């Protein structure tokens, strides 16, 4: 962007008031210079949000600012990393000061909540799109990968599933609901599970965040860990809002399970852990008000058998499912 670009950066993105840990040099030079604490590794992730693909053009600017950071922090949580720094590449069709102020209010509300510092970025003109790159730290060798799930581990998720998918379906008028607000909130204001991640880092064997739907994201753990999983449908956590819609007859029980298994945008953590470690962790989770739901178990691979099996009342049940894929 030519004129105005530097004013915009100064006015909205460069917050001089906040001295931040590990930032030797922040916004204003060609690169940021960051200090990594002794014995730690850098975890880096990037996620783009493109208008008309990841969000509706008329989405509330505050919520867009919040979510564009949240989806990135969710990836750091999934690695067991502590979020530290972030950069923001934003492409704007024009300079709308009200919109920018609200976008930044959403972005920095979440950044401040987790002590994350904006250290750089890029500001250009074009169709609205936002690319955030988040950086976190994790103790050397302790990152939670997708490749370490073990046979016998419990499969857990951090919160109710399916609300984001229902929110999207209600927005495109595929579903008529008694109250769509909780679902649209779930879609637009996601909460990165960084606090839970800090407890899982020494305990869980593998972890991923659910962005494309549980079955699709779980399939990455299963293929990279070379194992199978069994999921009990009745154990899938459904929100009170979802249960209310089932009661009203607006969503069937089986639709709710489909949303829980394949609806994207949940941003809960999906992780594997031994029974013993989970039992030891439970009091700590309760103390912090963090939820954790056991939804299944990791099994040994069997030739010519599907890697994911669903059960209902302890009986195998056939389901055909798919998650979100941008190119399908
Ligand atoms: P360069 O041309 O060297 O890449 P720019 O002129 O694009 O640098 O940006 C000037 C400074 O402002 C850089 O430190 C850059 O990281 C920062 N910056 C630009 N856009 C943003 C943004 N949207 N958010 C945060 N920092 C930004
Ligand atoms: Mg430069």
Short mmCIF file of C-alpha atoms and ligand atoms in Angstrom, two decimals:
data_model
loop_
_atom_site.label_atom_id
_atom_site.label_comp_id
_atom_site.label_asym_id
_atom_site.label_seq_id
_atom_site.Cartn_x
_atom_site.Cartn_y
_atom_site.Cartn_z
CA UNK A 1 0.00 0.00 0.00
CA UNK A 2 1.43 3.41 -0.82
CA UNK A 3 0.26 6.46 1.11
CA UNK A 4 -1.20 5.74 4.49
CA UNK A 5 0.45 2.37 4.93
CA UNK A 6 2.90 3.56 7.55
CA UNK A 7 0.26 5.66 9.32
CA UNK A 8 -1.93 2.58 9.54
CA UNK A 9 0.90 0.45 10.90
CA UNK A 10 1.79 3.08 13.48
CA UNK A 11 -1.76 3.83 14.51
CA UNK A 12 -3.16 0.33 14.69
CA UNK A 13 -0.47 -2.29 14.88
CA UNK A 14 2.54 -0.74 16.61
CA UNK A 15 1.80 -0.63 20.30
CA UNK A 16 4.80 1.00 21.93
CA UNK A 17 3.33 0.91 25.43
CA UNK A 18 3.90 -2.78 25.94
CA UNK A 19 7.43 -3.95 26.68
CA UNK A 20 7.44 -7.62 25.95
CA UNK A 21 9.43 -10.58 27.04
CA UNK A 22 11.89 -11.90 24.53
CA UNK A 23 11.40 -9.07 22.02
CA UNK A 24 14.74 -7.34 21.40
CA UNK A 25 13.30 -5.60 18.34
CA UNK A 26 9.63 -5.49 17.39
CA UNK A 27 7.69 -3.63 14.70
CA UNK A 28 9.63 -0.96 12.79
CA UNK A 29 12.66 -2.66 11.30
CA UNK A 30 13.11 -5.19 8.50
CA UNK A 31 12.77 -8.13 10.90
CA UNK A 32 11.84 -8.66 14.50
CA UNK A 33 14.61 -9.99 16.74
CA UNK A 34 13.41 -12.45 19.34
CA UNK A 35 15.17 -14.22 22.20
CA UNK A 36 14.52 -17.88 22.78
CA UNK A 37 14.89 -19.00 26.42
CA UNK A 38 17.61 -21.55 27.15
CA UNK A 39 16.55 -25.14 26.53
CA UNK A 40 13.54 -24.24 24.38
CA UNK A 41 12.57 -24.70 20.75
CA UNK A 42 10.54 -22.39 18.54
CA UNK A 43 7.11 -23.60 17.35
CA UNK A 44 5.93 -21.73 14.23
CA UNK A 45 2.57 -21.89 12.48
CA UNK A 46 0.70 -19.91 9.80
CA UNK A 47 -2.99 -19.76 8.97
CA UNK A 48 -4.75 -17.60 6.38
CA UNK A 49 -8.32 -16.39 6.50
CA UNK A 50 -9.68 -15.40 3.10
CA UNK A 51 -12.90 -13.45 2.60
CA UNK A 52 -15.67 -15.61 1.16
CA UNK A 53 -13.77 -18.81 2.00
CA UNK A 54 -13.06 -18.69 5.72
CA UNK A 55 -15.46 -15.95 6.69
CA UNK A 56 -18.49 -14.12 5.34
CA UNK A 57 -17.69 -10.70 3.88
CA UNK A 58 -20.01 -9.01 6.37
CA UNK A 59 -18.53 -10.72 9.43
CA UNK A 60 -18.10 -8.52 12.49
CA UNK A 61 -14.57 -7.01 12.40
CA UNK A 62 -13.95 -7.61 16.12
CA UNK A 63 -14.74 -11.29 15.71
CA UNK A 64 -12.59 -11.57 12.61
CA UNK A 65 -9.61 -10.03 14.44
CA UNK A 66 -10.14 -12.39 17.34
CA UNK A 67 -10.55 -15.50 15.23
CA UNK A 68 -7.63 -14.82 12.90
CA UNK A 69 -5.37 -14.97 15.94
CA UNK A 70 -7.32 -17.74 17.71
CA UNK A 71 -6.91 -20.30 14.92
CA UNK A 72 -3.16 -19.77 14.99
CA UNK A 73 -2.90 -19.96 18.78
CA UNK A 74 -4.92 -23.17 18.57
CA UNK A 75 -2.13 -24.70 16.45
CA UNK A 76 0.44 -23.69 19.06
CA UNK A 77 -1.76 -25.26 21.76
CA UNK A 78 -1.93 -28.46 19.73
CA UNK A 79 1.88 -28.69 19.89
CA UNK A 80 1.93 -28.04 23.64
CA UNK A 81 3.68 -24.71 22.99
CA UNK A 82 3.40 -21.50 24.97
CA UNK A 83 2.30 -18.68 22.67
CA UNK A 84 4.73 -15.74 22.57
CA UNK A 85 4.87 -13.74 19.35
CA UNK A 86 2.80 -13.21 16.26
CA UNK A 87 3.05 -11.49 12.88
CA UNK A 88 0.12 -10.26 10.84
CA UNK A 89 -0.07 -9.89 7.06
CA UNK A 90 -3.27 -8.07 6.22
CA UNK A 91 -4.65 -7.22 2.77
CA UNK A 92 -7.35 -4.55 2.85
CA UNK A 93 -9.60 -3.40 -0.01
CA UNK A 94 -9.59 0.14 1.46
CA UNK A 95 -8.82 1.99 4.66
CA UNK A 96 -11.91 1.86 6.82
CA UNK A 97 -10.84 3.24 10.18
CA UNK A 98 -13.88 1.98 12.11
CA UNK A 99 -13.38 -1.50 10.71
CA UNK A 100 -9.64 -1.47 11.46
CA UNK A 101 -10.17 -0.28 15.03
CA UNK A 102 -12.64 -3.09 15.67
CA UNK A 103 -10.45 -5.68 13.97
CA UNK A 104 -7.53 -4.65 16.18
CA UNK A 105 -9.70 -4.60 19.30
CA UNK A 106 -10.60 -8.25 18.66
CA UNK A 107 -7.05 -9.23 17.74
CA UNK A 108 -5.42 -7.54 20.75
CA UNK A 109 -8.10 -8.68 23.22
CA UNK A 110 -7.02 -12.24 22.55
CA UNK A 111 -3.31 -11.37 22.25
CA UNK A 112 -3.37 -9.66 25.66
CA UNK A 113 -5.24 -12.55 27.24
CA UNK A 114 -2.34 -14.89 26.48
CA UNK A 115 0.54 -12.36 26.62
CA UNK A 116 1.20 -12.61 22.91
CA UNK A 117 3.09 -9.74 21.24
CA UNK A 118 2.59 -8.58 17.64
CA UNK A 119 6.17 -8.24 16.36
CA UNK A 120 5.73 -7.56 12.65
CA UNK A 121 3.75 -8.12 9.52
CA UNK A 122 2.77 -6.69 6.19
CA UNK A 123 0.01 -4.30 5.11
CA UNK A 124 -1.18 -4.34 1.50
CA UNK A 125 -4.16 -3.38 -0.65
CA UNK A 126 -6.37 -5.97 -2.32
CA UNK A 127 -9.27 -8.33 -1.58
CA UNK A 128 -9.63 -8.75 2.18
CA UNK A 129 -7.44 -11.53 3.54
CA UNK A 130 -5.55 -12.08 6.76
CA UNK A 131 -2.50 -14.25 7.33
CA UNK A 132 -1.20 -14.67 10.84
CA UNK A 133 1.97 -16.46 11.79
CA UNK A 134 2.22 -17.36 15.45
CA UNK A 135 5.40 -18.31 17.28
CA UNK A 136 5.54 -20.17 20.56
CA UNK A 137 8.13 -21.85 22.71
CA UNK A 138 8.28 -25.42 23.90
CA UNK A 139 10.87 -27.22 26.02
CA UNK A 140 13.38 -29.01 23.82
CA UNK A 141 12.03 -32.39 22.67
CA UNK A 142 8.67 -31.94 24.44
CA UNK A 143 6.44 -30.79 21.56
CA UNK A 144 3.22 -32.80 21.20
CA UNK A 145 3.30 -34.26 17.70
CA UNK A 146 0.78 -36.34 15.76
CA UNK A 147 3.04 -39.34 15.52
CA UNK A 148 3.32 -40.67 19.03
CA UNK A 149 -0.08 -42.15 19.96
CA UNK A 150 0.23 -45.58 21.59
CA UNK A 151 -2.01 -48.64 21.55
CA UNK A 152 -4.15 -48.59 24.71
CA UNK A 153 -4.14 -44.78 25.03
CA UNK A 154 -7.43 -43.04 25.74
CA UNK A 155 -8.66 -40.65 23.06
CA UNK A 156 -9.87 -37.36 24.56
CA UNK A 157 -11.19 -34.04 23.38
CA UNK A 158 -11.25 -30.75 25.25
CA UNK A 159 -14.84 -29.65 24.70
CA UNK A 160 -18.17 -30.05 22.91
CA UNK A 161 -18.01 -30.80 19.20
CA UNK A 162 -20.11 -29.85 16.22
CA UNK A 163 -21.26 -26.36 17.21
CA UNK A 164 -19.02 -24.58 14.68
CA UNK A 165 -20.37 -26.76 11.87
CA UNK A 166 -23.96 -26.18 12.97
CA UNK A 167 -23.21 -22.43 13.13
CA UNK A 168 -22.04 -22.51 9.52
CA UNK A 169 -25.03 -24.61 8.40
CA UNK A 170 -27.43 -22.19 10.07
CA UNK A 171 -25.69 -19.21 8.42
CA UNK A 172 -26.19 -20.69 4.97
CA UNK A 173 -29.79 -21.51 5.97
CA UNK A 174 -29.35 -25.27 5.80
CA UNK A 175 -30.69 -25.55 9.32
CA UNK A 176 -33.55 -23.82 11.12
CA UNK A 177 -32.75 -23.55 14.80
CA UNK A 178 -34.62 -22.42 17.91
CA UNK A 179 -31.56 -20.33 18.85
CA UNK A 180 -28.67 -20.00 16.41
CA UNK A 181 -26.62 -17.56 18.56
CA UNK A 182 -24.53 -20.08 20.53
CA UNK A 183 -23.60 -21.85 17.30
CA UNK A 184 -22.64 -18.67 15.44
CA UNK A 185 -20.62 -17.62 18.51
CA UNK A 186 -18.86 -21.00 18.41
CA UNK A 187 -18.08 -20.45 14.73
CA UNK A 188 -16.85 -16.87 15.08
CA UNK A 189 -15.30 -16.66 18.56
CA UNK A 190 -13.13 -19.72 19.09
CA UNK A 191 -11.06 -20.10 22.23
CA UNK A 192 -7.54 -21.51 21.85
CA UNK A 193 -6.93 -24.22 24.47
CA UNK A 194 -3.54 -22.91 25.56
CA UNK A 195 -4.07 -23.47 29.29
CA UNK A 196 -4.97 -27.11 28.75
CA UNK A 197 -1.99 -27.44 26.40
CA UNK A 198 0.39 -26.32 29.15
CA UNK A 199 -0.84 -29.24 31.28
CA UNK A 200 -0.78 -31.77 28.46
CA UNK A 201 2.76 -31.09 27.37
CA UNK A 202 4.39 -33.55 29.74
CA UNK A 203 1.48 -36.02 29.76
CA UNK A 204 -0.24 -36.54 26.39
CA UNK A 205 1.32 -38.84 23.79
CA UNK A 206 -0.08 -37.01 20.74
CA UNK A 207 -2.26 -34.01 20.06
CA UNK A 208 -3.98 -32.11 17.24
CA UNK A 209 -6.51 -29.30 17.16
CA UNK A 210 -9.84 -30.00 15.50
CA UNK A 211 -10.18 -27.51 12.68
CA UNK A 212 -11.37 -29.68 9.77
CA UNK A 213 -13.62 -32.06 11.71
CA UNK A 214 -12.81 -34.75 14.27
CA UNK A 215 -12.56 -37.75 11.92
CA UNK A 216 -10.34 -35.97 9.43
CA UNK A 217 -8.03 -34.52 12.06
CA UNK A 218 -7.90 -37.81 13.95
CA UNK A 219 -6.94 -39.60 10.73
CA UNK A 220 -3.67 -37.62 10.76
CA UNK A 221 -2.82 -38.95 14.22
CA UNK A 222 -3.79 -42.47 13.18
CA UNK A 223 -1.74 -42.54 10.00
CA UNK A 224 1.28 -40.84 11.53
CA UNK A 225 1.16 -43.02 14.65
CA UNK A 226 0.30 -46.15 12.64
CA UNK A 227 -2.64 -47.24 14.74
CA UNK A 228 -6.44 -47.49 14.73
CA UNK A 229 -9.06 -45.91 16.96
CA UNK A 230 -12.48 -46.79 18.24
CA UNK A 231 -14.92 -44.00 19.03
CA UNK A 232 -18.09 -44.41 21.10
CA UNK A 233 -20.77 -42.25 19.52
CA UNK A 234 -22.61 -41.80 22.81
CA UNK A 235 -19.42 -40.39 24.37
CA UNK A 236 -19.12 -37.52 21.89
CA UNK A 237 -19.60 -34.34 23.93
CA UNK A 238 -22.48 -32.17 22.68
CA UNK A 239 -23.10 -28.65 23.98
CA UNK A 240 -26.25 -27.76 25.93
CA UNK A 241 -27.27 -25.68 22.91
CA UNK A 242 -26.95 -28.76 20.66
CA UNK A 243 -28.90 -30.90 23.12
CA UNK A 244 -31.64 -28.25 23.22
CA UNK A 245 -31.93 -28.29 19.40
CA UNK A 246 -32.17 -32.09 19.46
CA UNK A 247 -34.93 -31.81 22.04
CA UNK A 248 -36.75 -29.26 19.85
CA UNK A 249 -36.49 -31.66 16.90
CA UNK A 250 -34.43 -29.17 14.81
CA UNK A 251 -31.43 -31.49 14.71
CA UNK A 252 -31.63 -35.28 14.92
CA UNK A 253 -29.32 -37.20 17.23
CA UNK A 254 -27.56 -38.72 14.24
CA UNK A 255 -27.15 -35.30 12.57
CA UNK A 256 -25.61 -34.04 15.81
CA UNK A 257 -23.09 -36.88 15.73
CA UNK A 258 -22.34 -36.14 12.07
CA UNK A 259 -21.65 -32.50 12.95
CA UNK A 260 -19.53 -33.58 15.91
CA UNK A 261 -17.50 -35.91 13.69
CA UNK A 262 -17.15 -33.87 10.51
CA UNK A 263 -18.13 -30.24 11.18
CA UNK A 264 -15.08 -28.02 11.07
CA UNK A 265 -14.23 -24.95 13.17
CA UNK A 266 -14.43 -26.55 16.60
CA UNK A 267 -10.85 -25.75 17.61
CA UNK A 268 -10.93 -28.17 20.52
CA UNK A 269 -7.85 -30.24 21.24
CA UNK A 270 -7.92 -33.93 20.39
CA UNK A 271 -5.26 -35.89 22.26
CA UNK A 272 -4.15 -39.34 23.35
CA UNK A 273 -2.98 -40.15 26.85
CA UNK A 274 -2.61 -43.19 29.09
CA UNK A 275 -5.42 -43.95 31.57
CA UNK A 276 -3.02 -43.48 34.48
CA UNK A 277 -1.74 -40.10 33.34
CA UNK A 278 -5.26 -38.88 32.67
CA UNK A 279 -6.34 -39.90 36.19
CA UNK A 280 -3.40 -37.99 37.68
CA UNK A 281 -4.20 -34.94 35.56
CA UNK A 282 -7.93 -34.87 36.39
CA UNK A 283 -7.76 -32.97 39.75
CA UNK A 284 -5.63 -30.25 38.10
CA UNK A 285 -8.09 -29.94 35.21
CA UNK A 286 -11.02 -29.71 37.63
CA UNK A 287 -9.23 -27.07 39.69
CA UNK A 288 -8.80 -24.90 36.58
CA UNK A 289 -12.33 -25.60 35.31
CA UNK A 290 -10.95 -27.31 32.18
CA UNK A 291 -13.04 -30.02 30.58
CA UNK A 292 -11.79 -33.23 29.03
CA UNK A 293 -14.02 -35.89 27.48
CA UNK A 294 -13.01 -39.49 26.85
CA UNK A 295 -14.41 -40.44 23.47
CA UNK A 296 -12.55 -43.59 22.51
CA UNK A 297 -9.40 -45.63 22.55
CA UNK A 298 -6.31 -46.22 20.41
CA UNK A 299 -6.06 -49.77 19.03
CA UNK A 300 -3.39 -51.81 17.27
CA UNK A 301 -3.48 -51.68 13.45
CA UNK A 302 -5.09 -54.62 11.65
CA UNK A 303 -4.47 -55.31 7.93
CA UNK A 304 -7.36 -54.46 5.59
CA UNK A 305 -9.39 -52.93 8.39
CA UNK A 306 -10.56 -49.33 8.53
CA UNK A 307 -8.44 -47.25 10.84
CA UNK A 308 -11.48 -45.74 12.53
CA UNK A 309 -14.32 -47.77 14.03
CA UNK A 310 -17.48 -46.34 15.59
CA UNK A 311 -19.54 -48.07 18.22
CA UNK A 312 -23.00 -47.44 19.61
CA UNK A 313 -24.00 -49.28 22.79
CA UNK A 314 -20.82 -51.32 22.40
CA UNK A 315 -21.84 -52.54 18.92
CA UNK A 316 -19.91 -51.54 15.77
CA UNK A 317 -21.83 -49.15 13.55
CA UNK A 318 -21.16 -48.19 9.92
CA UNK A 319 -20.83 -44.49 9.12
CA UNK A 320 -19.65 -42.74 5.98
CA UNK A 321 -18.09 -39.45 6.85
CA UNK A 322 -15.74 -36.85 5.51
CA UNK A 323 -14.25 -33.68 6.90
CA UNK A 324 -13.47 -30.36 5.29
CA UNK A 325 -11.09 -30.33 2.32
CA UNK A 326 -10.56 -27.04 0.46
CA UNK A 327 -9.86 -28.73 -2.86
CA UNK A 328 -12.76 -31.19 -2.89
P1 LIG B 1 9.51 -4.05 4.76
O1 LIG B 1 9.20 -3.24 3.56
O2 LIG B 1 10.91 -3.93 5.23
O3 LIG B 1 9.04 -5.47 4.65
P2 LIG B 1 7.27 -2.74 5.82
O4 LIG B 1 7.49 -1.35 5.32
O5 LIG B 1 6.33 -3.62 5.09
O6 LIG B 1 8.67 -3.43 5.97
O7 LIG B 1 6.78 -2.66 7.33
C1 LIG B 1 7.38 -1.78 8.26
C2 LIG B 1 7.34 -2.41 9.63
O8 LIG B 1 6.00 -2.56 10.04
C3 LIG B 1 7.97 -3.80 9.67
O9 LIG B 1 8.63 -3.92 10.93
C4 LIG B 1 6.79 -4.72 9.60
O10 LIG B 1 7.05 -5.94 10.25
C5 LIG B 1 5.72 -3.92 10.31
N1 LIG B 1 4.34 -4.19 9.83
C6 LIG B 1 3.81 -3.97 8.60
N2 LIG B 1 2.52 -4.33 8.55
C7 LIG B 1 2.21 -4.80 9.77
C8 LIG B 1 1.05 -5.35 10.36
N3 LIG B 1 -0.09 -5.51 9.67
N4 LIG B 1 1.11 -5.75 11.65
C9 LIG B 1 2.25 -5.64 12.35
N5 LIG B 1 3.37 -5.13 11.86
C10 LIG B 1 3.38 -4.71 10.59
MG1 LIG B 2 12.69 -4.24 4.63
#
